JSON list of C-alpha atoms in Angstrom, two decimals:
[
{"chain": "A", "resi": 49, "resn": "UNK", "atom": "CA", "xyz": [190.13, 77.73, 46.69]},
{"chain": "A", "resi": 50, "resn": "UNK", "atom": "CA", "xyz": [191.55, 75.11, 44.51]},
{"chain": "A", "resi": 51, "resn": "UNK", "atom": "CA", "xyz": [190.60, 75.76, 40.91]},
{"chain": "A", "resi": 52, "resn": "UNK", "atom": "CA", "xyz": [189.23, 72.78, 39.10]},
{"chain": "A", "resi": 53, "resn": "UNK", "atom": "CA", "xyz": [191.40, 73.76, 35.81]},
{"chain": "A", "resi": 54, "resn": "UNK", "atom": "CA", "xyz": [193.89, 76.63, 35.17]},
{"chain": "A", "resi": 55, "resn": "UNK", "atom": "CA", "xyz": [195.17, 77.95, 31.96]},
{"chain": "A", "resi": 56, "resn": "UNK", "atom": "CA", "xyz": [197.97, 80.31, 31.70]},
{"chain": "A", "resi": 57, "resn": "UNK", "atom": "CA", "xyz": [199.49, 82.52, 29.35]},
{"chain": "A", "resi": 58, "resn": "UNK", "atom": "CA", "xyz": [202.25, 84.80, 29.50]},
{"chain": "A", "resi": 59, "resn": "UNK", "atom": "CA", "xyz": [200.68, 87.25, 26.77]},
{"chain": "A", "resi": 60, "resn": "UNK", "atom": "CA", "xyz": [197.06, 87.22, 26.17]},
{"chain": "A", "resi": 61, "resn": "UNK", "atom": "CA", "xyz": [194.35, 89.60, 24.44]},
{"chain": "A", "resi": 62, "resn": "UNK", "atom": "CA", "xyz": [192.06, 89.32, 27.47]},
{"chain": "A", "resi": 63, "resn": "UNK", "atom": "CA", "xyz": [191.60, 86.57, 30.22]},
{"chain": "A", "resi": 64, "resn": "UNK", "atom": "CA", "xyz": [187.85, 87.11, 30.02]},
{"chain": "A", "resi": 65, "resn": "UNK", "atom": "CA", "xyz": [187.92, 85.82, 26.32]},
{"chain": "A", "resi": 66, "resn": "UNK", "atom": "CA", "xyz": [189.99, 83.09, 27.33]},
{"chain": "A", "resi": 67, "resn": "UNK", "atom": "CA", "xyz": [187.38, 82.07, 30.07]},
{"chain": "A", "resi": 68, "resn": "UNK", "atom": "CA", "xyz": [184.72, 82.26, 27.54]},
{"chain": "A", "resi": 69, "resn": "UNK", "atom": "CA", "xyz": [186.33, 79.84, 25.12]},
{"chain": "A", "resi": 70, "resn": "UNK", "atom": "CA", "xyz": [186.97, 77.69, 28.21]},
{"chain": "A", "resi": 71, "resn": "UNK", "atom": "CA", "xyz": [183.45, 77.47, 29.08]},
{"chain": "A", "resi": 72, "resn": "UNK", "atom": "CA", "xyz": [182.34, 76.91, 25.32]},
{"chain": "A", "resi": 73, "resn": "UNK", "atom": "CA", "xyz": [184.77, 74.13, 25.37]},
{"chain": "A", "resi": 74, "resn": "UNK", "atom": "CA", "xyz": [182.96, 72.50, 28.18]},
{"chain": "A", "resi": 75, "resn": "UNK", "atom": "CA", "xyz": [185.01, 73.73, 31.46]},
{"chain": "A", "resi": 76, "resn": "UNK", "atom": "CA", "xyz": [182.85, 75.02, 34.01]},
{"chain": "A", "resi": 77, "resn": "UNK", "atom": "CA", "xyz": [182.76, 76.38, 37.71]},
{"chain": "A", "resi": 78, "resn": "UNK", "atom": "CA", "xyz": [186.45, 76.78, 39.20]},
{"chain": "A", "resi": 79, "resn": "UNK", "atom": "CA", "xyz": [187.99, 77.23, 35.85]},
{"chain": "A", "resi": 80, "resn": "UNK", "atom": "CA", "xyz": [190.77, 79.95, 36.10]},
{"chain": "A", "resi": 81, "resn": "UNK", "atom": "CA", "xyz": [192.28, 81.76, 33.59]},
{"chain": "A", "resi": 82, "resn": "UNK", "atom": "CA", "xyz": [195.44, 83.66, 34.15]},
{"chain": "A", "resi": 83, "resn": "UNK", "atom": "CA", "xyz": [198.15, 86.01, 32.42]},
{"chain": "A", "resi": 84, "resn": "UNK", "atom": "CA", "xyz": [201.37, 88.14, 32.94]},
{"chain": "A", "resi": 85, "resn": "UNK", "atom": "CA", "xyz": [200.47, 90.32, 30.42]},
{"chain": "A", "resi": 86, "resn": "UNK", "atom": "CA", "xyz": [196.78, 91.45, 28.62]},
{"chain": "A", "resi": 87, "resn": "UNK", "atom": "CA", "xyz": [197.18, 93.24, 25.16]},
{"chain": "A", "resi": 88, "resn": "UNK", "atom": "CA", "xyz": [193.27, 94.17, 25.17]},
{"chain": "A", "resi": 89, "resn": "UNK", "atom": "CA", "xyz": [191.99, 94.13, 29.09]},
{"chain": "A", "resi": 90, "resn": "UNK", "atom": "CA", "xyz": [188.65, 95.80, 29.06]},
{"chain": "A", "resi": 91, "resn": "UNK", "atom": "CA", "xyz": [186.69, 98.03, 31.49]},
{"chain": "A", "resi": 92, "resn": "UNK", "atom": "CA", "xyz": [183.28, 97.77, 32.44]},
{"chain": "A", "resi": 93, "resn": "UNK", "atom": "CA", "xyz": [182.75, 100.97, 30.07]},
{"chain": "A", "resi": 94, "resn": "UNK", "atom": "CA", "xyz": [182.81, 99.98, 26.16]},
{"chain": "A", "resi": 95, "resn": "UNK", "atom": "CA", "xyz": [185.96, 101.59, 25.07]},
{"chain": "A", "resi": 96, "resn": "UNK", "atom": "CA", "xyz": [187.89, 101.69, 28.10]},
{"chain": "A", "resi": 97, "resn": "UNK", "atom": "CA", "xyz": [190.59, 99.18, 28.59]},
{"chain": "A", "resi": 98, "resn": "UNK", "atom": "CA", "xyz": [192.59, 97.92, 31.25]},
{"chain": "A", "resi": 99, "resn": "UNK", "atom": "CA", "xyz": [196.12, 99.38, 31.37]},
{"chain": "A", "resi": 100, "resn": "UNK", "atom": "CA", "xyz": [198.99, 96.84, 31.51]},
{"chain": "A", "resi": 101, "resn": "UNK", "atom": "CA", "xyz": [202.25, 97.08, 31.12]},
{"chain": "A", "resi": 102, "resn": "UNK", "atom": "CA", "xyz": [203.09, 93.81, 31.84]},
{"chain": "A", "resi": 103, "resn": "UNK", "atom": "CA", "xyz": [205.21, 94.51, 35.00]},
{"chain": "A", "resi": 104, "resn": "UNK", "atom": "CA", "xyz": [203.29, 92.61, 37.97]},
{"chain": "A", "resi": 105, "resn": "UNK", "atom": "CA", "xyz": [199.61, 93.05, 37.87]},
{"chain": "A", "resi": 106, "resn": "UNK", "atom": "CA", "xyz": [197.50, 90.04, 39.05]},
{"chain": "A", "resi": 107, "resn": "UNK", "atom": "CA", "xyz": [195.49, 89.39, 35.98]},
{"chain": "A", "resi": 108, "resn": "UNK", "atom": "CA", "xyz": [192.83, 86.34, 36.28]},
{"chain": "A", "resi": 109, "resn": "UNK", "atom": "CA", "xyz": [189.30, 85.48, 35.36]},
{"chain": "A", "resi": 110, "resn": "UNK", "atom": "CA", "xyz": [187.30, 82.94, 37.31]},
{"chain": "A", "resi": 111, "resn": "UNK", "atom": "CA", "xyz": [184.64, 80.88, 35.95]},
{"chain": "A", "resi": 112, "resn": "UNK", "atom": "CA", "xyz": [181.66, 80.81, 38.88]},
{"chain": "A", "resi": 113, "resn": "UNK", "atom": "CA", "xyz": [178.29, 79.15, 38.39]},
{"chain": "A", "resi": 114, "resn": "UNK", "atom": "CA", "xyz": [175.19, 81.23, 38.94]},
{"chain": "A", "resi": 115, "resn": "UNK", "atom": "CA", "xyz": [173.98, 78.49, 41.23]},
{"chain": "A", "resi": 116, "resn": "UNK", "atom": "CA", "xyz": [177.28, 79.03, 43.67]},
{"chain": "A", "resi": 117, "resn": "UNK", "atom": "CA", "xyz": [176.32, 82.73, 44.19]},
{"chain": "A", "resi": 118, "resn": "UNK", "atom": "CA", "xyz": [173.48, 83.51, 46.58]},
{"chain": "A", "resi": 119, "resn": "UNK", "atom": "CA", "xyz": [173.70, 87.30, 46.83]},
{"chain": "A", "resi": 120, "resn": "UNK", "atom": "CA", "xyz": [171.02, 89.47, 45.97]},
{"chain": "A", "resi": 121, "resn": "UNK", "atom": "CA", "xyz": [173.44, 92.26, 44.90]},
{"chain": "A", "resi": 122, "resn": "UNK", "atom": "CA", "xyz": [175.52, 92.19, 41.95]},
{"chain": "A", "resi": 123, "resn": "UNK", "atom": "CA", "xyz": [178.19, 89.77, 41.74]},
{"chain": "A", "resi": 124, "resn": "UNK", "atom": "CA", "xyz": [180.86, 92.60, 41.17]},
{"chain": "A", "resi": 125, "resn": "UNK", "atom": "CA", "xyz": [180.31, 93.84, 44.58]},
{"chain": "A", "resi": 126, "resn": "UNK", "atom": "CA", "xyz": [180.43, 90.51, 46.08]},
{"chain": "A", "resi": 127, "resn": "UNK", "atom": "CA", "xyz": [184.13, 90.26, 44.46]},
{"chain": "A", "resi": 128, "resn": "UNK", "atom": "CA", "xyz": [184.79, 93.97, 45.52]},
{"chain": "A", "resi": 129, "resn": "UNK", "atom": "CA", "xyz": [184.40, 93.04, 49.04]},
{"chain": "A", "resi": 130, "resn": "UNK", "atom": "CA", "xyz": [186.45, 89.93, 48.51]},
{"chain": "A", "resi": 131, "resn": "UNK", "atom": "CA", "xyz": [189.23, 92.05, 47.23]},
{"chain": "A", "resi": 132, "resn": "UNK", "atom": "CA", "xyz": [189.03, 94.20, 50.25]},
{"chain": "A", "resi": 133, "resn": "UNK", "atom": "CA", "xyz": [188.92, 91.69, 52.76]},
{"chain": "A", "resi": 134, "resn": "UNK", "atom": "CA", "xyz": [192.07, 90.06, 51.23]},
{"chain": "A", "resi": 135, "resn": "UNK", "atom": "CA", "xyz": [193.86, 93.17, 51.61]},
{"chain": "A", "resi": 136, "resn": "UNK", "atom": "CA", "xyz": [192.51, 94.00, 55.11]},
{"chain": "A", "resi": 137, "resn": "UNK", "atom": "CA", "xyz": [193.35, 90.33, 56.42]},
{"chain": "A", "resi": 138, "resn": "UNK", "atom": "CA", "xyz": [196.58, 89.92, 54.45]},
{"chain": "A", "resi": 139, "resn": "UNK", "atom": "CA", "xyz": [198.24, 93.35, 54.25]},
{"chain": "A", "resi": 140, "resn": "UNK", "atom": "CA", "xyz": [196.62, 95.22, 57.26]},
{"chain": "A", "resi": 141, "resn": "UNK", "atom": "CA", "xyz": [195.36, 97.97, 54.63]},
{"chain": "A", "resi": 142, "resn": "UNK", "atom": "CA", "xyz": [192.16, 100.06, 54.76]},
{"chain": "A", "resi": 143, "resn": "UNK", "atom": "CA", "xyz": [190.52, 99.78, 51.00]},
{"chain": "A", "resi": 144, "resn": "UNK", "atom": "CA", "xyz": [187.29, 101.09, 49.83]},
{"chain": "A", "resi": 145, "resn": "UNK", "atom": "CA", "xyz": [184.76, 100.19, 47.37]},
{"chain": "A", "resi": 146, "resn": "UNK", "atom": "CA", "xyz": [184.29, 102.85, 44.45]},
{"chain": "A", "resi": 147, "resn": "UNK", "atom": "CA", "xyz": [180.87, 102.07, 43.40]},
{"chain": "A", "resi": 148, "resn": "UNK", "atom": "CA", "xyz": [180.23, 100.08, 41.30]},
{"chain": "A", "resi": 149, "resn": "UNK", "atom": "CA", "xyz": [183.59, 98.19, 40.45]},
{"chain": "A", "resi": 150, "resn": "UNK", "atom": "CA", "xyz": [186.75, 99.76, 41.73]},
{"chain": "A", "resi": 151, "resn": "UNK", "atom": "CA", "xyz": [188.69, 99.01, 44.94]},
{"chain": "A", "resi": 152, "resn": "UNK", "atom": "CA", "xyz": [190.83, 102.00, 46.29]},
{"chain": "A", "resi": 153, "resn": "UNK", "atom": "CA", "xyz": [193.47, 102.73, 48.82]},
{"chain": "A", "resi": 154, "resn": "UNK", "atom": "CA", "xyz": [193.74, 106.66, 49.97]},
{"chain": "A", "resi": 155, "resn": "UNK", "atom": "CA", "xyz": [191.25, 107.19, 46.99]},
{"chain": "A", "resi": 156, "resn": "UNK", "atom": "CA", "xyz": [193.91, 105.64, 44.41]},
{"chain": "A", "resi": 157, "resn": "UNK", "atom": "CA", "xyz": [192.43, 102.57, 42.08]},
{"chain": "A", "resi": 158, "resn": "UNK", "atom": "CA", "xyz": [194.37, 99.47, 43.29]},
{"chain": "A", "resi": 159, "resn": "UNK", "atom": "CA", "xyz": [191.92, 96.90, 41.52]},
{"chain": "A", "resi": 160, "resn": "UNK", "atom": "CA", "xyz": [189.31, 96.68, 39.10]},
{"chain": "A", "resi": 161, "resn": "UNK", "atom": "CA", "xyz": [186.50, 94.43, 38.42]},
{"chain": "A", "resi": 162, "resn": "UNK", "atom": "CA", "xyz": [184.62, 92.92, 35.61]},
{"chain": "A", "resi": 163, "resn": "UNK", "atom": "CA", "xyz": [181.74, 90.35, 35.56]},
{"chain": "A", "resi": 164, "resn": "UNK", "atom": "CA", "xyz": [180.18, 89.43, 31.99]},
{"chain": "A", "resi": 165, "resn": "UNK", "atom": "CA", "xyz": [177.84, 86.30, 31.55]},
{"chain": "A", "resi": 166, "resn": "UNK", "atom": "CA", "xyz": [177.99, 83.33, 29.39]},
{"chain": "A", "resi": 167, "resn": "UNK", "atom": "CA", "xyz": [175.09, 80.86, 29.71]},
{"chain": "A", "resi": 168, "resn": "UNK", "atom": "CA", "xyz": [174.66, 80.07, 33.44]},
{"chain": "A", "resi": 169, "resn": "UNK", "atom": "CA", "xyz": [178.44, 81.19, 34.25]},
{"chain": "A", "resi": 170, "resn": "UNK", "atom": "CA", "xyz": [179.80, 84.49, 35.61]},
{"chain": "A", "resi": 171, "resn": "UNK", "atom": "CA", "xyz": [182.94, 85.50, 34.21]},
{"chain": "A", "resi": 172, "resn": "UNK", "atom": "CA", "xyz": [184.72, 87.16, 37.15]},
{"chain": "A", "resi": 173, "resn": "UNK", "atom": "CA", "xyz": [187.65, 89.08, 35.77]},
{"chain": "A", "resi": 174, "resn": "UNK", "atom": "CA", "xyz": [189.81, 90.96, 38.23]},
{"chain": "A", "resi": 175, "resn": "UNK", "atom": "CA", "xyz": [192.77, 93.03, 38.01]},
{"chain": "A", "resi": 176, "resn": "UNK", "atom": "CA", "xyz": [195.08, 94.15, 40.63]},
{"chain": "A", "resi": 177, "resn": "UNK", "atom": "CA", "xyz": [198.08, 96.52, 40.69]},
{"chain": "A", "resi": 178, "resn": "UNK", "atom": "CA", "xyz": [200.73, 94.27, 42.32]},
{"chain": "A", "resi": 179, "resn": "UNK", "atom": "CA", "xyz": [204.20, 95.14, 41.69]},
{"chain": "A", "resi": 180, "resn": "UNK", "atom": "CA", "xyz": [204.22, 98.47, 39.64]},
{"chain": "A", "resi": 181, "resn": "UNK", "atom": "CA", "xyz": [206.30, 101.62, 41.36]},
{"chain": "A", "resi": 182, "resn": "UNK", "atom": "CA", "xyz": [204.93, 104.14, 39.09]},
{"chain": "A", "resi": 183, "resn": "UNK", "atom": "CA", "xyz": [201.59, 104.81, 36.67]},
{"chain": "A", "resi": 184, "resn": "UNK", "atom": "CA", "xyz": [201.28, 106.72, 33.76]},
{"chain": "A", "resi": 185, "resn": "UNK", "atom": "CA", "xyz": [199.97, 110.45, 34.11]},
{"chain": "A", "resi": 186, "resn": "UNK", "atom": "CA", "xyz": [197.87, 109.61, 31.49]},
{"chain": "A", "resi": 187, "resn": "UNK", "atom": "CA", "xyz": [195.72, 107.19, 33.55]},
{"chain": "A", "resi": 188, "resn": "UNK", "atom": "CA", "xyz": [191.91, 108.48, 34.04]},
{"chain": "A", "resi": 189, "resn": "UNK", "atom": "CA", "xyz": [192.21, 108.23, 37.80]},
{"chain": "A", "resi": 190, "resn": "UNK", "atom": "CA", "xyz": [195.09, 108.05, 40.32]},
{"chain": "A", "resi": 191, "resn": "UNK", "atom": "CA", "xyz": [196.33, 104.37, 40.69]},
{"chain": "A", "resi": 192, "resn": "UNK", "atom": "CA", "xyz": [198.29, 102.68, 43.11]},
{"chain": "A", "resi": 193, "resn": "UNK", "atom": "CA", "xyz": [199.75, 99.18, 43.77]},
{"chain": "A", "resi": 194, "resn": "UNK", "atom": "CA", "xyz": [200.70, 96.93, 46.55]},
{"chain": "A", "resi": 195, "resn": "UNK", "atom": "CA", "xyz": [204.12, 97.58, 46.12]},
{"chain": "A", "resi": 196, "resn": "UNK", "atom": "CA", "xyz": [203.39, 101.15, 46.39]},
{"chain": "A", "resi": 197, "resn": "UNK", "atom": "CA", "xyz": [201.14, 100.86, 49.38]},
{"chain": "A", "resi": 198, "resn": "UNK", "atom": "CA", "xyz": [202.92, 98.29, 51.48]},
{"chain": "A", "resi": 199, "resn": "UNK", "atom": "CA", "xyz": [206.18, 97.78, 50.13]},
{"chain": "A", "resi": 200, "resn": "UNK", "atom": "CA", "xyz": [205.75, 94.02, 49.42]},
{"chain": "A", "resi": 201, "resn": "UNK", "atom": "CA", "xyz": [208.45, 94.01, 46.93]},
{"chain": "A", "resi": 202, "resn": "UNK", "atom": "CA", "xyz": [211.02, 93.90, 49.25]},
{"chain": "A", "resi": 203, "resn": "UNK", "atom": "CA", "xyz": [209.11, 91.04, 50.93]},
{"chain": "A", "resi": 204, "resn": "UNK", "atom": "CA", "xyz": [209.90, 87.66, 48.90]},
{"chain": "A", "resi": 205, "resn": "UNK", "atom": "CA", "xyz": [207.47, 85.66, 50.45]},
{"chain": "A", "resi": 206, "resn": "UNK", "atom": "CA", "xyz": [204.57, 87.52, 49.10]},
{"chain": "A", "resi": 207, "resn": "UNK", "atom": "CA", "xyz": [204.72, 86.32, 45.54]},
{"chain": "A", "resi": 208, "resn": "UNK", "atom": "CA", "xyz": [202.04, 86.33, 42.77]},
{"chain": "A", "resi": 209, "resn": "UNK", "atom": "CA", "xyz": [201.02, 82.83, 43.70]},
{"chain": "A", "resi": 210, "resn": "UNK", "atom": "CA", "xyz": [200.72, 83.61, 47.04]},
{"chain": "A", "resi": 211, "resn": "UNK", "atom": "CA", "xyz": [198.62, 86.43, 46.82]},
{"chain": "A", "resi": 212, "resn": "UNK", "atom": "CA", "xyz": [196.48, 84.87, 44.04]},
{"chain": "A", "resi": 213, "resn": "UNK", "atom": "CA", "xyz": [195.78, 81.80, 46.27]},
{"chain": "A", "resi": 214, "resn": "UNK", "atom": "CA", "xyz": [194.63, 84.04, 49.10]},
{"chain": "A", "resi": 215, "resn": "UNK", "atom": "CA", "xyz": [192.24, 86.12, 47.17]},
{"chain": "A", "resi": 216, "resn": "UNK", "atom": "CA", "xyz": [190.77, 83.01, 45.94]},
{"chain": "A", "resi": 217, "resn": "UNK", "atom": "CA", "xyz": [190.22, 81.66, 49.11]},
{"chain": "A", "resi": 218, "resn": "UNK", "atom": "CA", "xyz": [188.23, 84.73, 49.90]},
{"chain": "A", "resi": 219, "resn": "UNK", "atom": "CA", "xyz": [186.30, 84.48, 47.17]},
{"chain": "A", "resi": 220, "resn": "UNK", "atom": "CA", "xyz": [185.32, 80.88, 47.83]},
{"chain": "A", "resi": 221, "resn": "UNK", "atom": "CA", "xyz": [184.45, 81.99, 51.56]},
{"chain": "A", "resi": 222, "resn": "UNK", "atom": "CA", "xyz": [182.43, 84.79, 50.36]},
{"chain": "A", "resi": 223, "resn": "UNK", "atom": "CA", "xyz": [180.63, 82.60, 47.67]},
{"chain": "A", "resi": 224, "resn": "UNK", "atom": "CA", "xyz": [179.77, 79.77, 50.62]},
{"chain": "A", "resi": 225, "resn": "UNK", "atom": "CA", "xyz": [178.58, 82.54, 53.22]},
{"chain": "A", "resi": 226, "resn": "UNK", "atom": "CA", "xyz": [176.85, 85.19, 51.15]},
{"chain": "A", "resi": 227, "resn": "UNK", "atom": "CA", "xyz": [178.06, 88.10, 53.27]},
{"chain": "A", "resi": 228, "resn": "UNK", "atom": "CA", "xyz": [175.07, 90.81, 53.80]},
{"chain": "A", "resi": 229, "resn": "UNK", "atom": "CA", "xyz": [175.04, 93.98, 51.77]},
{"chain": "A", "resi": 230, "resn": "UNK", "atom": "CA", "xyz": [176.09, 95.59, 55.13]},
{"chain": "A", "resi": 231, "resn": "UNK", "atom": "CA", "xyz": [179.69, 94.41, 54.63]},
{"chain": "A", "resi": 232, "resn": "UNK", "atom": "CA", "xyz": [179.93, 96.07, 51.13]},
{"chain": "A", "resi": 233, "resn": "UNK", "atom": "CA", "xyz": [178.20, 99.42, 52.50]},
{"chain": "A", "resi": 234, "resn": "UNK", "atom": "CA", "xyz": [180.70, 99.27, 55.19]},
{"chain": "A", "resi": 235, "resn": "UNK", "atom": "CA", "xyz": [183.31, 99.82, 52.93]},
{"chain": "A", "resi": 236, "resn": "UNK", "atom": "CA", "xyz": [181.69, 102.06, 50.35]},
{"chain": "A", "resi": 237, "resn": "UNK", "atom": "CA", "xyz": [183.72, 105.35, 49.59]},
{"chain": "A", "resi": 238, "resn": "UNK", "atom": "CA", "xyz": [182.07, 108.40, 49.75]},
{"chain": "A", "resi": 239, "resn": "UNK", "atom": "CA", "xyz": [178.84, 107.54, 52.10]},
{"chain": "A", "resi": 240, "resn": "UNK", "atom": "CA", "xyz": [177.64, 110.73, 53.57]},
{"chain": "A", "resi": 241, "resn": "UNK", "atom": "CA", "xyz": [179.41, 113.07, 51.11]},
{"chain": "A", "resi": 242, "resn": "UNK", "atom": "CA", "xyz": [178.07, 114.81, 47.86]},
{"chain": "A", "resi": 243, "resn": "UNK", "atom": "CA", "xyz": [178.82, 113.14, 44.80]},
{"chain": "A", "resi": 244, "resn": "UNK", "atom": "CA", "xyz": [178.44, 113.55, 40.94]},
{"chain": "A", "resi": 245, "resn": "UNK", "atom": "CA", "xyz": [177.33, 110.63, 39.13]},
{"chain": "A", "resi": 246, "resn": "UNK", "atom": "CA", "xyz": [177.29, 110.16, 35.07]},
{"chain": "A", "resi": 247, "resn": "UNK", "atom": "CA", "xyz": [174.26, 107.97, 34.57]},
{"chain": "A", "resi": 248, "resn": "UNK", "atom": "CA", "xyz": [174.26, 104.97, 32.35]},
{"chain": "A", "resi": 249, "resn": "UNK", "atom": "CA", "xyz": [177.47, 105.45, 30.05]},
{"chain": "A", "resi": 250, "resn": "UNK", "atom": "CA", "xyz": [179.48, 108.52, 30.03]},
{"chain": "A", "resi": 251, "resn": "UNK", "atom": "CA", "xyz": [178.68, 109.55, 26.54]},
{"chain": "A", "resi": 252, "resn": "UNK", "atom": "CA", "xyz": [174.81, 109.63, 27.29]},
{"chain": "A", "resi": 253, "resn": "UNK", "atom": "CA", "xyz": [176.05, 112.67, 29.39]},
{"chain": "A", "resi": 254, "resn": "UNK", "atom": "CA", "xyz": [173.67, 112.43, 31.82]},
{"chain": "A", "resi": 255, "resn": "UNK", "atom": "CA", "xyz": [174.42, 113.73, 35.28]},
{"chain": "A", "resi": 256, "resn": "UNK", "atom": "CA", "xyz": [173.30, 113.34, 38.86]},
{"chain": "A", "resi": 257, "resn": "UNK", "atom": "CA", "xyz": [174.61, 115.01, 41.86]},
{"chain": "A", "resi": 258, "resn": "UNK", "atom": "CA", "xyz": [173.55, 114.36, 45.54]},
{"chain": "A", "resi": 259, "resn": "UNK", "atom": "CA", "xyz": [174.42, 112.70, 48.95]},
{"chain": "A", "resi": 260, "resn": "UNK", "atom": "CA", "xyz": [175.51, 109.32, 49.19]},
{"chain": "A", "resi": 261, "resn": "UNK", "atom": "CA", "xyz": [173.47, 107.44, 51.33]},
{"chain": "A", "resi": 262, "resn": "UNK", "atom": "CA", "xyz": [174.42, 103.70, 50.65]},
{"chain": "A", "resi": 263, "resn": "UNK", "atom": "CA", "xyz": [173.29, 100.73, 48.85]},
{"chain": "A", "resi": 264, "resn": "UNK", "atom": "CA", "xyz": [170.05, 99.15, 48.50]},
{"chain": "A", "resi": 265, "resn": "UNK", "atom": "CA", "xyz": [169.95, 95.34, 49.22]},
{"chain": "A", "resi": 266, "resn": "UNK", "atom": "CA", "xyz": [169.69, 94.49, 45.60]},
{"chain": "A", "resi": 267, "resn": "UNK", "atom": "CA", "xyz": [173.14, 96.64, 45.06]},
{"chain": "A", "resi": 268, "resn": "UNK", "atom": "CA", "xyz": [171.72, 99.96, 43.74]},
{"chain": "A", "resi": 269, "resn": "UNK", "atom": "CA", "xyz": [173.31, 103.37, 45.12]},
{"chain": "A", "resi": 270, "resn": "UNK", "atom": "CA", "xyz": [171.03, 105.64, 46.85]},
{"chain": "A", "resi": 271, "resn": "UNK", "atom": "CA", "xyz": [171.48, 109.00, 46.54]},
{"chain": "A", "resi": 272, "resn": "UNK", "atom": "CA", "xyz": [169.35, 112.01, 48.24]},
{"chain": "A", "resi": 273, "resn": "UNK", "atom": "CA", "xyz": [168.72, 114.63, 45.73]},
{"chain": "A", "resi": 274, "resn": "UNK", "atom": "CA", "xyz": [168.81, 118.33, 46.89]},
{"chain": "A", "resi": 275, "resn": "UNK", "atom": "CA", "xyz": [164.74, 118.10, 46.82]},
{"chain": "A", "resi": 276, "resn": "UNK", "atom": "CA", "xyz": [165.10, 115.67, 49.63]},
{"chain": "A", "resi": 277, "resn": "UNK", "atom": "CA", "xyz": [163.91, 112.76, 47.53]},
{"chain": "A", "resi": 278, "resn": "UNK", "atom": "CA", "xyz": [166.00, 109.32, 47.60]},
{"chain": "A", "resi": 279, "resn": "UNK", "atom": "CA", "xyz": [166.94, 108.17, 43.71]},
{"chain": "A", "resi": 280, "resn": "UNK", "atom": "CA", "xyz": [168.51, 104.61, 43.18]},
{"chain": "A", "resi": 281, "resn": "UNK", "atom": "CA", "xyz": [170.88, 104.22, 40.66]},
{"chain": "A", "resi": 282, "resn": "UNK", "atom": "CA", "xyz": [171.67, 100.89, 38.83]},
{"chain": "A", "resi": 283, "resn": "UNK", "atom": "CA", "xyz": [174.24, 102.17, 36.23]},
{"chain": "A", "resi": 284, "resn": "UNK", "atom": "CA", "xyz": [176.56, 104.89, 36.37]},
{"chain": "A", "resi": 285, "resn": "UNK", "atom": "CA", "xyz": [179.68, 105.89, 37.32]},
{"chain": "A", "resi": 286, "resn": "UNK", "atom": "CA", "xyz": [181.03, 108.18, 40.39]},
{"chain": "A", "resi": 287, "resn": "UNK", "atom": "CA", "xyz": [182.65, 111.12, 38.50]},
{"chain": "A", "resi": 288, "resn": "UNK", "atom": "CA", "xyz": [183.41, 113.05, 41.80]},
{"chain": "A", "resi": 289, "resn": "UNK", "atom": "CA", "xyz": [183.24, 112.73, 45.50]},
{"chain": "A", "resi": 290, "resn": "UNK", "atom": "CA", "xyz": [183.39, 116.02, 47.72]},
{"chain": "A", "resi": 291, "resn": "UNK", "atom": "CA", "xyz": [185.11, 114.96, 50.85]},
{"chain": "A", "resi": 292, "resn": "UNK", "atom": "CA", "xyz": [186.12, 117.27, 53.33]},
{"chain": "A", "resi": 293, "resn": "UNK", "atom": "CA", "xyz": [189.50, 116.74, 54.59]},
{"chain": "A", "resi": 294, "resn": "UNK", "atom": "CA", "xyz": [190.00, 119.48, 57.06]}
]
């Protein structure tokens, strides 16, 4: 994908805010805002932030017009699928999607996705751990990077520009072909296992436990309750997955 316009900052508060400002200034589909470091990168849940030390994460927000995206499930899941396919095709890894917006390798988070709306545009924010060799123990969940998963820090051909271009190409392909929800389900972490979810936002303290069945066509997470009934979850966060590793 060749971006229509590119705006880069060595340090910014948030590429999401940069992209929103670009849209409000008249820039449209294909606008790309990148940064080496974010001071206030945010997560999907209010109050959470993207932890960034400026030491090698891919940080960007891509502006996508709503008419360019024809899937019936959330754009967040389409982007998570693109990240997985890029990691598979370019690096031979086996990533999984932790519903609704994280990409993991062996249970550790390698990428996070945040999508916001501004008029007819999706602001598609993606952060990928790239060159980091360690992570703070204060992180809410285990984290990894391409350097740790693949050792690409020793391969100078894999630059940030190379990786970003490959990922943008995959995103553009998915926007053009509108992959079926089964492609997302195929990479969903925890299918068939017991999971515990926080419904809505965690501070609402609403919990749900059951067996993960997959996704509806609209992207809702399907959970089989102890009663045998199936419940569709549209907003929440997986708090734990009971995976038998024996």
